[in-house]
mmCIF file of C-alpha atoms and ligand atoms in Angstrom:
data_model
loop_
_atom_site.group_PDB
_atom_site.id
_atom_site.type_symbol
_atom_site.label_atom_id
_atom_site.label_comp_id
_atom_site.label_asym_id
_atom_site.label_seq_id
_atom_site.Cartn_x
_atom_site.Cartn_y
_atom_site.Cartn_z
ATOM 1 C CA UNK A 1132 0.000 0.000 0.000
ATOM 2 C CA UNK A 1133 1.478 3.332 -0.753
ATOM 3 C CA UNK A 1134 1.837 5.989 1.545
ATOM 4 C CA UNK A 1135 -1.268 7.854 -0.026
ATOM 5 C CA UNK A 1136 -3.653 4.626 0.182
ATOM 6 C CA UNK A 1137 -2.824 4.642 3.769
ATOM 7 C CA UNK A 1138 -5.209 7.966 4.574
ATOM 8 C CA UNK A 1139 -8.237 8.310 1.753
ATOM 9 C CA UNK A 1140 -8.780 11.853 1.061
ATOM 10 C CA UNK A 1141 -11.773 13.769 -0.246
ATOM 11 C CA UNK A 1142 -12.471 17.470 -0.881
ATOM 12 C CA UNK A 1143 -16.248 18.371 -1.030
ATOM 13 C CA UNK A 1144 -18.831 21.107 -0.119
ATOM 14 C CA UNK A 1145 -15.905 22.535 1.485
ATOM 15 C CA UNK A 1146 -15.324 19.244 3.785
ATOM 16 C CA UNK A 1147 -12.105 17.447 3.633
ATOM 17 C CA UNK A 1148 -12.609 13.929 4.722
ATOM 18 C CA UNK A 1149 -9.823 11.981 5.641
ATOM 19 C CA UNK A 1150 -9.977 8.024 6.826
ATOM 20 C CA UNK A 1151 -7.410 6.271 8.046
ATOM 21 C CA UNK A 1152 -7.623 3.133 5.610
ATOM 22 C CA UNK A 1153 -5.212 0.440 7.122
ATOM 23 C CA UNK A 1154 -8.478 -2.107 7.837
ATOM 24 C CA UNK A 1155 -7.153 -5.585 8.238
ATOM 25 C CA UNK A 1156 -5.026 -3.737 10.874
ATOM 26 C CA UNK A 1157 -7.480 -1.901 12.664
ATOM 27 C CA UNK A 1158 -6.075 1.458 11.195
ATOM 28 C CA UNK A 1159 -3.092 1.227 13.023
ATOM 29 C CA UNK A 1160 -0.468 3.621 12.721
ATOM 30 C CA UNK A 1161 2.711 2.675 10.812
ATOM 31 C CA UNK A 1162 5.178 5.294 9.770
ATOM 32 C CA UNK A 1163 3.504 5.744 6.262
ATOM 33 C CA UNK A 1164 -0.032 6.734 7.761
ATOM 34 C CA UNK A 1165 1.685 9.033 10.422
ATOM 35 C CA UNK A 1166 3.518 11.072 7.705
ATOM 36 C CA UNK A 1167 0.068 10.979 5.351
ATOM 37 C CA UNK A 1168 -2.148 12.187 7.903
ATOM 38 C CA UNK A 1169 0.178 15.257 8.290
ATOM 39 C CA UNK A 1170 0.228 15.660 5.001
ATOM 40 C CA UNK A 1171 -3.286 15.999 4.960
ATOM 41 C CA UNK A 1172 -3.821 18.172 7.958
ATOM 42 C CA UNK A 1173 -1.420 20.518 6.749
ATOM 43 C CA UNK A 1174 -3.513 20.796 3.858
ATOM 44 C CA UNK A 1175 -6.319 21.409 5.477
ATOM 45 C CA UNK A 1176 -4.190 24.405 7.184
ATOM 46 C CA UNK A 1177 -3.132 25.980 3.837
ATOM 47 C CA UNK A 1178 -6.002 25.534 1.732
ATOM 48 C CA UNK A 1179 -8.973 27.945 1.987
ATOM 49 C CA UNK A 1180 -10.897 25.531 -0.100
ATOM 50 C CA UNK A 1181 -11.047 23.900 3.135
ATOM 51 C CA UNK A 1182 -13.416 24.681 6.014
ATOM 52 C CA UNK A 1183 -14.335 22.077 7.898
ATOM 53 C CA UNK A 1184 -12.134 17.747 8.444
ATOM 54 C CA UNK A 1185 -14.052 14.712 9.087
ATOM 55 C CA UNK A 1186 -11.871 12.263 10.139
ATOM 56 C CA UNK A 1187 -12.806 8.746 10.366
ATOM 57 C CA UNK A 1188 -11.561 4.734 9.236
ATOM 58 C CA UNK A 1189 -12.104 2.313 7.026
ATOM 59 C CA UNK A 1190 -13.683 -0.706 7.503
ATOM 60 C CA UNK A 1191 -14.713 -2.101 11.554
ATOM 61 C CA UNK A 1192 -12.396 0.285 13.595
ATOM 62 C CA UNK A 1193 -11.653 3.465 13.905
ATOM 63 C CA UNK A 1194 -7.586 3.484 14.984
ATOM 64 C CA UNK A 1195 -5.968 0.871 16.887
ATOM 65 C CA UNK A 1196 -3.667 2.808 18.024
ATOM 66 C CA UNK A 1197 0.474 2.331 17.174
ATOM 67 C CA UNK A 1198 0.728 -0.596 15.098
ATOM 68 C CA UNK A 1199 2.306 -3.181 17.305
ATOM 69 C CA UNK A 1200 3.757 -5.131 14.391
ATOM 70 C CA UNK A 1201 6.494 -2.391 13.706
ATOM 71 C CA UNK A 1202 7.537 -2.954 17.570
ATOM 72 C CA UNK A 1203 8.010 -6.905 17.643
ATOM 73 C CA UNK A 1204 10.353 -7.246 20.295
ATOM 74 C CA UNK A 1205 10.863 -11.111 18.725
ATOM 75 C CA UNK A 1206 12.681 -9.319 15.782
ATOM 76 C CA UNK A 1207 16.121 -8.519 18.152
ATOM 77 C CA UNK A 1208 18.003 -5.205 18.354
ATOM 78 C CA UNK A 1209 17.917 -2.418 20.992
ATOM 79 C CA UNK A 1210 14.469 -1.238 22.727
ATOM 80 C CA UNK A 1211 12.936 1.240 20.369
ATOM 81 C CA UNK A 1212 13.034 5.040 21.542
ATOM 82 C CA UNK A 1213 9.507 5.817 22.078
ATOM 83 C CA UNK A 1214 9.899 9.063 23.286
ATOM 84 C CA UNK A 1215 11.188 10.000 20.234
ATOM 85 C CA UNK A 1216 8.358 8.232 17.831
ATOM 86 C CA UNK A 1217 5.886 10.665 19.752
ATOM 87 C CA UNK A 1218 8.365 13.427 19.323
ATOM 88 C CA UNK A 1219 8.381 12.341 15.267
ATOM 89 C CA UNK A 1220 4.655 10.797 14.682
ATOM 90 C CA UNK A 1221 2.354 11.723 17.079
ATOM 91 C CA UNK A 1222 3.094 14.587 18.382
ATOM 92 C CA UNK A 1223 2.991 16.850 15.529
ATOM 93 C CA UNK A 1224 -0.166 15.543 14.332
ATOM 94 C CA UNK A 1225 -2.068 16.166 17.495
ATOM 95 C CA UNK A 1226 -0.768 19.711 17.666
ATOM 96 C CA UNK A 1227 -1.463 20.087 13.960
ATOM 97 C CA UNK A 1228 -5.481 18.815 14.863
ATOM 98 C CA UNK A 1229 -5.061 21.252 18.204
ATOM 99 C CA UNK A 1230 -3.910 24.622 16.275
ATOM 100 C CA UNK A 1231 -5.815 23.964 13.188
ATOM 101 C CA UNK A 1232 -8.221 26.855 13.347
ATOM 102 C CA UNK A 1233 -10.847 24.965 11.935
ATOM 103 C CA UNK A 1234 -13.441 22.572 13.161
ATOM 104 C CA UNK A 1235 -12.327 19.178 12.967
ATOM 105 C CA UNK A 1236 -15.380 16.398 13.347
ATOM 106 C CA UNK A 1237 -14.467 12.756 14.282
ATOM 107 C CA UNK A 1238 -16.845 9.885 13.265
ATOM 108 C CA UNK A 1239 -15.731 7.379 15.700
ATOM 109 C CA UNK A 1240 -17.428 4.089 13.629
ATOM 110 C CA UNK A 1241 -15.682 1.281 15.667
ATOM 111 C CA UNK A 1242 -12.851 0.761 17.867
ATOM 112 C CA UNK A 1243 -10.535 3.459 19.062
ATOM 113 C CA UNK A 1244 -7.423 1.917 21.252
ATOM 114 C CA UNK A 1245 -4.369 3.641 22.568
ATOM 115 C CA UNK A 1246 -3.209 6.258 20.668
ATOM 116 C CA UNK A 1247 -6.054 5.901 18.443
ATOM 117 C CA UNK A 1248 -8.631 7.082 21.329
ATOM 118 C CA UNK A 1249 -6.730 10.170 22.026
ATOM 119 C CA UNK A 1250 -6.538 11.119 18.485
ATOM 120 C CA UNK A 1251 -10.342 11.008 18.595
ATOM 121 C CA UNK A 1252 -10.209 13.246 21.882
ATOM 122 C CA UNK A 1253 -8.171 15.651 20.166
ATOM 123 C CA UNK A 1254 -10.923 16.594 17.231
ATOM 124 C CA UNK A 1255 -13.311 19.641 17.901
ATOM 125 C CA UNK A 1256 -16.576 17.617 17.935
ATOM 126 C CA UNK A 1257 -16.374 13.610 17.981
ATOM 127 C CA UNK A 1258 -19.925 11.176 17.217
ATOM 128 C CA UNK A 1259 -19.157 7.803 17.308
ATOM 129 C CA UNK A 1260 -21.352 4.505 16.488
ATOM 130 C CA UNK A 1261 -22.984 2.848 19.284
ATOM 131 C CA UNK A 1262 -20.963 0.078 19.050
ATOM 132 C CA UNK A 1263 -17.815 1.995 19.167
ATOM 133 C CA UNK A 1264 -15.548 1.686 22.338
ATOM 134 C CA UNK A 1265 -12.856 3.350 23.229
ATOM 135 C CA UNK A 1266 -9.743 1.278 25.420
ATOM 136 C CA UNK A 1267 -6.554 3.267 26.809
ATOM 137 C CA UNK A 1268 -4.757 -0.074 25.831
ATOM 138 C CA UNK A 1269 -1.764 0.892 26.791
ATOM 139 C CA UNK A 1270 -1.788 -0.503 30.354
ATOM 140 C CA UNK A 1271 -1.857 -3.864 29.018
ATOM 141 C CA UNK A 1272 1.755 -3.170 26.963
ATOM 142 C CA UNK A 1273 3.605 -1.733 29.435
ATOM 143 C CA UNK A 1274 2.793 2.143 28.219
ATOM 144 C CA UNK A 1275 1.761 5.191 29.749
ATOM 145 C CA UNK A 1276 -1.306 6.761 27.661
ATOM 146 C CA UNK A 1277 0.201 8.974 24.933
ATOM 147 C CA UNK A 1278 -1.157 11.457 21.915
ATOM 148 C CA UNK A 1279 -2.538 13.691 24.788
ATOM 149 C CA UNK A 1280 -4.372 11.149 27.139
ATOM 150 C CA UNK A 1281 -3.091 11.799 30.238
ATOM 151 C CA UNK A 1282 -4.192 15.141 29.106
ATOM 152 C CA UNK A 1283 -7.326 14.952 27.505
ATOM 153 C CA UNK A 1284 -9.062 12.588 29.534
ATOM 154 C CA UNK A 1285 -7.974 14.306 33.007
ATOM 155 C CA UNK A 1286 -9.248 17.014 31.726
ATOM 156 C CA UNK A 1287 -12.301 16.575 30.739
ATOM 157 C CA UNK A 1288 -13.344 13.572 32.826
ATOM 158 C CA UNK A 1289 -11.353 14.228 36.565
ATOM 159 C CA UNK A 1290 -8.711 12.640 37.557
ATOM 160 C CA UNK A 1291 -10.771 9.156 39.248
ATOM 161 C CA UNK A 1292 -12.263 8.448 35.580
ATOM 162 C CA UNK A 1293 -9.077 9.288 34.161
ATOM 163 C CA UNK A 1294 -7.071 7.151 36.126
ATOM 164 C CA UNK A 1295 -9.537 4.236 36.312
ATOM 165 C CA UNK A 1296 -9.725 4.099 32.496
ATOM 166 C CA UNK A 1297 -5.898 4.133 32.091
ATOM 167 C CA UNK A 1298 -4.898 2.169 35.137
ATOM 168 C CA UNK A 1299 -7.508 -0.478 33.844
ATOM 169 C CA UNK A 1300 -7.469 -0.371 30.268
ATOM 170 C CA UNK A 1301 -11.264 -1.229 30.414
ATOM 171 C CA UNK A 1302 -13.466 -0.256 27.321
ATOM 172 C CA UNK A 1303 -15.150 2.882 27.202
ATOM 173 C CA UNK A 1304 -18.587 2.117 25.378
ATOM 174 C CA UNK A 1305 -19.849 5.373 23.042
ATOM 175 C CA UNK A 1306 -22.709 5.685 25.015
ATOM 176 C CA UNK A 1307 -21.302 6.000 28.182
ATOM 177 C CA UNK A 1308 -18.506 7.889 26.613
ATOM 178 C CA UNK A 1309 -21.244 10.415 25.638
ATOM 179 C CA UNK A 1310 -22.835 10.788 29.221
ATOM 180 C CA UNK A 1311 -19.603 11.532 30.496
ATOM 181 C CA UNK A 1312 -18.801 14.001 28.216
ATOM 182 C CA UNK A 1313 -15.814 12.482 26.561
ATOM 183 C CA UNK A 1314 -17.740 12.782 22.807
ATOM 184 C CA UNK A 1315 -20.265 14.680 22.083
ATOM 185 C CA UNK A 1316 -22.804 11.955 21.301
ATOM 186 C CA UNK A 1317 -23.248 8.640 20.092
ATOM 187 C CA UNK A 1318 -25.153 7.590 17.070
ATOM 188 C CA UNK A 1319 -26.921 4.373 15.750
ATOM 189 C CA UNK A 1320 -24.041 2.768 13.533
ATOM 190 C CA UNK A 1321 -26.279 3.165 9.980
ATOM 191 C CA UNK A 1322 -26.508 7.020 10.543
ATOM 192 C CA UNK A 1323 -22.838 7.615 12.473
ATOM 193 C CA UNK A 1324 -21.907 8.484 8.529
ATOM 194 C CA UNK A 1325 -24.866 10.904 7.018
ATOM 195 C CA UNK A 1326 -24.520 12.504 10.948
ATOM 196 C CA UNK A 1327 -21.443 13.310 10.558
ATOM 197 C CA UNK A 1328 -21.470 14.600 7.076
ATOM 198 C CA UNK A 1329 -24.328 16.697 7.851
ATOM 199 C CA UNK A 1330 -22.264 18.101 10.432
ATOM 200 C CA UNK A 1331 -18.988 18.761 9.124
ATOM 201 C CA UNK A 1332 -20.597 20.084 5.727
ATOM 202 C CA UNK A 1333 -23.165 22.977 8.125
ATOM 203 C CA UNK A 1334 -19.361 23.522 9.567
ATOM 204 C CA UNK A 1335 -18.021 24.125 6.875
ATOM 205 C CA UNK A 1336 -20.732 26.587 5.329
ATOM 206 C CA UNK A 1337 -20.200 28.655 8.533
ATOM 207 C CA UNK A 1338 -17.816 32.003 9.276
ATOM 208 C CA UNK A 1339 -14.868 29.972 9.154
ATOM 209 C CA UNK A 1340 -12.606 32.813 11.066
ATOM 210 C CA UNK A 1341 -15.170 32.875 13.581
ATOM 211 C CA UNK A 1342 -15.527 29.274 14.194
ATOM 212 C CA UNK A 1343 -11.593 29.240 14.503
ATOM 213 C CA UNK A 1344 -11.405 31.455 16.905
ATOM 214 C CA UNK A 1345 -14.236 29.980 19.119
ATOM 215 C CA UNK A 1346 -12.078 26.884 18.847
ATOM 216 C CA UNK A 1347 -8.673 28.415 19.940
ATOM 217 C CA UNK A 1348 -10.201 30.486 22.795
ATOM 218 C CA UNK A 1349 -12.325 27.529 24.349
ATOM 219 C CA UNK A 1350 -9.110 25.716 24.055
ATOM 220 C CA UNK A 1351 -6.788 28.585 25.775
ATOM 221 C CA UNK A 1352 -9.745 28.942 28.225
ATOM 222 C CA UNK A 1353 -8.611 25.752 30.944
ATOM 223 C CA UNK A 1354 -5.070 27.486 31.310
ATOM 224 C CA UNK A 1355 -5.785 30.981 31.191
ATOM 225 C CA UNK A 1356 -7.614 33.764 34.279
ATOM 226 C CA UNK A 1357 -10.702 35.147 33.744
ATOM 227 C CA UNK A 1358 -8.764 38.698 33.192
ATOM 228 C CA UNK A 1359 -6.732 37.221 30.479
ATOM 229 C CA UNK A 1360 -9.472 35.409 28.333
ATOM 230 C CA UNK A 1361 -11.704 38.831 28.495
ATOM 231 C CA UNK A 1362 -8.579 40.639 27.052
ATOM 232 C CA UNK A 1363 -8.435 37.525 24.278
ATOM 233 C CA UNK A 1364 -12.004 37.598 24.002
ATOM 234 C CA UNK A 1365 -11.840 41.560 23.310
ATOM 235 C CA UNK A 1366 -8.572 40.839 20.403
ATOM 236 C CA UNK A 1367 -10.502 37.798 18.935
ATOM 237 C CA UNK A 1368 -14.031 39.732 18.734
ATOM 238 C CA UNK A 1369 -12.407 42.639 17.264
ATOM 239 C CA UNK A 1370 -10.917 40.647 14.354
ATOM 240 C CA UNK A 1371 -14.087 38.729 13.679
ATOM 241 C CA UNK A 1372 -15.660 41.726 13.666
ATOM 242 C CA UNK A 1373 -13.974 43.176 11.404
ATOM 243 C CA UNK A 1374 -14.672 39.674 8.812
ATOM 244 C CA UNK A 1375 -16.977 39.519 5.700
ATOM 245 C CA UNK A 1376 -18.790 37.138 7.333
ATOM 246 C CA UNK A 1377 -20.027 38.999 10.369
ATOM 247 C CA UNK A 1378 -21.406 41.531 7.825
ATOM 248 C CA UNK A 1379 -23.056 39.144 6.311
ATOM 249 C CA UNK A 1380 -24.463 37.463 9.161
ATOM 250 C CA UNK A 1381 -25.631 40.943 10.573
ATOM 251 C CA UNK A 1382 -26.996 41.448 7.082
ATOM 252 C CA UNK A 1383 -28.984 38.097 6.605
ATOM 253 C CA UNK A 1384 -30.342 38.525 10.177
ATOM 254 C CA UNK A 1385 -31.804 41.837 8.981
ATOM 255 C CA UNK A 1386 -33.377 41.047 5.927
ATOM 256 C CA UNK A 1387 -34.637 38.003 7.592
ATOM 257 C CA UNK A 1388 -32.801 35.552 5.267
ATOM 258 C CA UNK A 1389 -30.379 32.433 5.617
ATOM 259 C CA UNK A 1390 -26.725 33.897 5.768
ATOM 260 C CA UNK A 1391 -24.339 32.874 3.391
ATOM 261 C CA UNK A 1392 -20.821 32.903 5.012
ATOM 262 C CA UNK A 1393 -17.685 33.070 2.346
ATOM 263 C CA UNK A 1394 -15.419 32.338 5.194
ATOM 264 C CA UNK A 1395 -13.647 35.604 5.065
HETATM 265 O O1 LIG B 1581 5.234 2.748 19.637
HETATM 266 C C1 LIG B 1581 5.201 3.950 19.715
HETATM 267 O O2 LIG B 1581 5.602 4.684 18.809
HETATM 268 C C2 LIG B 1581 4.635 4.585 20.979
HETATM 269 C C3 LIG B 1581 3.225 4.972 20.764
HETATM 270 C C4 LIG B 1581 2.223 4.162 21.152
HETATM 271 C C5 LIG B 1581 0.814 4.518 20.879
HETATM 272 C C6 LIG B 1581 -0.137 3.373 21.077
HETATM 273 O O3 LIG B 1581 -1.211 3.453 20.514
HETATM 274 S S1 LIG B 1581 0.286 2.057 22.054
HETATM 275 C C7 LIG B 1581 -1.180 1.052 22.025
HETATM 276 C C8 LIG B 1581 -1.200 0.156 20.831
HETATM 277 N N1 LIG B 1581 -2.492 -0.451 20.602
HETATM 278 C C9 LIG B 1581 -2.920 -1.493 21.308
HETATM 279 O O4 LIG B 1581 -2.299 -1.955 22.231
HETATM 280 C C10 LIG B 1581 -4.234 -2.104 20.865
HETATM 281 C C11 LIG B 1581 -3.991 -3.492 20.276
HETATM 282 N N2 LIG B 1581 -5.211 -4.039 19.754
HETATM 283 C C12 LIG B 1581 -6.149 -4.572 20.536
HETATM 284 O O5 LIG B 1581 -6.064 -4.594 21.739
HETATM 285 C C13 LIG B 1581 -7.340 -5.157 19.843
HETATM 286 O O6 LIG B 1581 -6.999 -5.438 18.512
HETATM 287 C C14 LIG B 1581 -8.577 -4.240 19.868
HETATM 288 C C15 LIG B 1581 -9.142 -4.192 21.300
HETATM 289 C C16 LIG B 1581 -8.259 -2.842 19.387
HETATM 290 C C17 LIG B 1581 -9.682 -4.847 18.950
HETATM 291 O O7 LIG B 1581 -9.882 -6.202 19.305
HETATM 292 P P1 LIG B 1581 -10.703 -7.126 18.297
HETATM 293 O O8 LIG B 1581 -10.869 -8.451 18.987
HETATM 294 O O9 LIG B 1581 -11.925 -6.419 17.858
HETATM 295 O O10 LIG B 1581 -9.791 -7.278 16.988
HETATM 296 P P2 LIG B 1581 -8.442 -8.135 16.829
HETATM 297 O O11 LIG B 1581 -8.793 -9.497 16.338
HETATM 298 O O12 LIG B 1581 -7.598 -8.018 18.024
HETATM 299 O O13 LIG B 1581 -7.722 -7.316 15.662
HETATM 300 C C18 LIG B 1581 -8.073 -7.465 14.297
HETATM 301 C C19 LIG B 1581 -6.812 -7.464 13.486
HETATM 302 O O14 LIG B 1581 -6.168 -6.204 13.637
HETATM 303 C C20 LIG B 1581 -5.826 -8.522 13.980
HETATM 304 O O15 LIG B 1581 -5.071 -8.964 12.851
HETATM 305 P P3 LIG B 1581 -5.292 -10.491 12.273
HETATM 306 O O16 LIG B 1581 -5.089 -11.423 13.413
HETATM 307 O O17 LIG B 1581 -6.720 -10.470 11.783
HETATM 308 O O18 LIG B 1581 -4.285 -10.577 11.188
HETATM 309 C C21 LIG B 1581 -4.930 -7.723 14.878
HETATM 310 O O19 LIG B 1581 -3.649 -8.288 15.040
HETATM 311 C C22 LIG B 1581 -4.863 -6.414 14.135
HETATM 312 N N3 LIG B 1581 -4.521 -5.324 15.051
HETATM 313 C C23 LIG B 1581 -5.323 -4.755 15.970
HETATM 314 N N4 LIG B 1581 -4.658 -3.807 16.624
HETATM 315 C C24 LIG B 1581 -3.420 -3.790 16.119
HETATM 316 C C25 LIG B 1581 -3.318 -4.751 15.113
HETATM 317 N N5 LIG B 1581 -2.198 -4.966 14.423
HETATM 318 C C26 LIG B 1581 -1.127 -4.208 14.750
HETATM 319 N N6 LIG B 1581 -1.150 -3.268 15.705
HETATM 320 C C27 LIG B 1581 -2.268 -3.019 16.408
HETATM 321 N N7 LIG B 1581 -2.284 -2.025 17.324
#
């Protein structure tokens, strides 16, 4: 499979789907999908043709997470260097999904292990099929949860959910994973799909600037004061203000009609 197979790629109604397309491995990440789901992202960074990602896999899964094949201890030779495969792999890709200033929407349609669970966490907005789980793995390897778990899910769940889910490396079923607030909600497995389109495509007909700074400032929020996310709120507000799009909602709203945002 060559690198581009690894990560399918479509560009439509200003969407840019991407899905992780390794299936009889459970999407797991080998070098080659790493480096062509960067390639994508960035892509989605530079091109204004692009407003809104979907990210989700191929066939039963969703990610499983490092692909354990390309660490067979069996196969000799010194202890790989994990610290620097985050430092090369994951790392920049959850960063890239983190500082995109865009929404990104994850359609979670089966599995999501290890690394491939945080990558989820890290989207703007993540549905996932009822039957989807999601396992911090990593436990049962030896590991300590990477691509922004320890992170993510102290974050947003505390740190006895957190811990119990990592310590344990029990499965996390969608719907619970909804009530908890992990995702934002979970979806029969025929509709996860047209839900998620529907989503990422109203996304990506909205004032992109404005979305992308929503996203930035709710993500600044957990480590800033009060006094410092007014004065962002104040910078951020004035430069939206100042977008087509704001016109143009202001407009639509006044001559009771359906806005139609440019993203400008
Ligand atoms: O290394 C570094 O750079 C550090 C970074 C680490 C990040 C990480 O993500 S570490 C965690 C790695 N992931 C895991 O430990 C999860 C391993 N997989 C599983 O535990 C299970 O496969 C699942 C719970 C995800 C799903 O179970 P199940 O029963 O639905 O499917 P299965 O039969 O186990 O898997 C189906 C196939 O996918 C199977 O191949 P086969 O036997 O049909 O040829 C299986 O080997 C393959 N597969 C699943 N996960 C991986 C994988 N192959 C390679 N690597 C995997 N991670």
């Amino acid at each position: 499979m060559s690198r581009s197979e690894t990560v399918l790629s479509a560009l439509a109604e200003g969407v840019l789907t991407l899905t992780l397309n390794r299936p009889d491995k459970l999407n797991s990440f080998n070098e080659e999908m790493h480096l062509a789901l960067r390639e994508q992202i960035r892509r989605a960074h530079d091109d204004a043709a692009v407003r809104a990602v979907l990210l989700t896999g191929a066939g039963r899964g969703f990610c499983a997470g490092q692909d354990l094949g390309d660490r067979d201890p069996r196969k000799g030779g010194p202890a790989p260097d994990l610290g620097h495969t985050l430092e090369t792999f994951y790392n920049p890709t959850l960063r890239l999904i983190r500082n995109l200033e865009k929404p990104v929407v994850c359609a979670v349609n089966g599995v999501a292990a290890g690394a491939g669970a945080n990558i989820a966490f890290a989207c703007d907005i993540v549905l996932a099929a009822k039957s989807a789980k999601f396992i911090q793995a990593f436990a049962k390897i030896g590991l300590i949860p990477d691509a922004g778990g320890t992170w993510s899910l102290t974050r947003i769940l505390g740190e006895p959910r957190a811990k119990a889910l990592a310590l344990t490396a029990e499965p996390l079923l969608a719907e619970k994973a909804a009530e908890w607030g992990l995702i934002w909600k979970a979806v029969e497995d025929d509709m996860l799909r047209s839900e998620a389109e529907t989503l990422a495509r109203s996304l990506a007909a909205g004032p992109t600037l404005g979305l992308g700074l929503t996203k930035r400032l709710i993500q600044e929020a957990a480590t800033n004061t009060l006094d410092r996310q007014l004065d962002l709120e104040r910078d951020a507000q004035q430069r939206a203000g100042r977008s087509a799009d704001y016109a143009e909602g202001v407009t639509a709203f006044l001559e009771k009609r359906k806005a139609v945002f440019r993203g400008e």
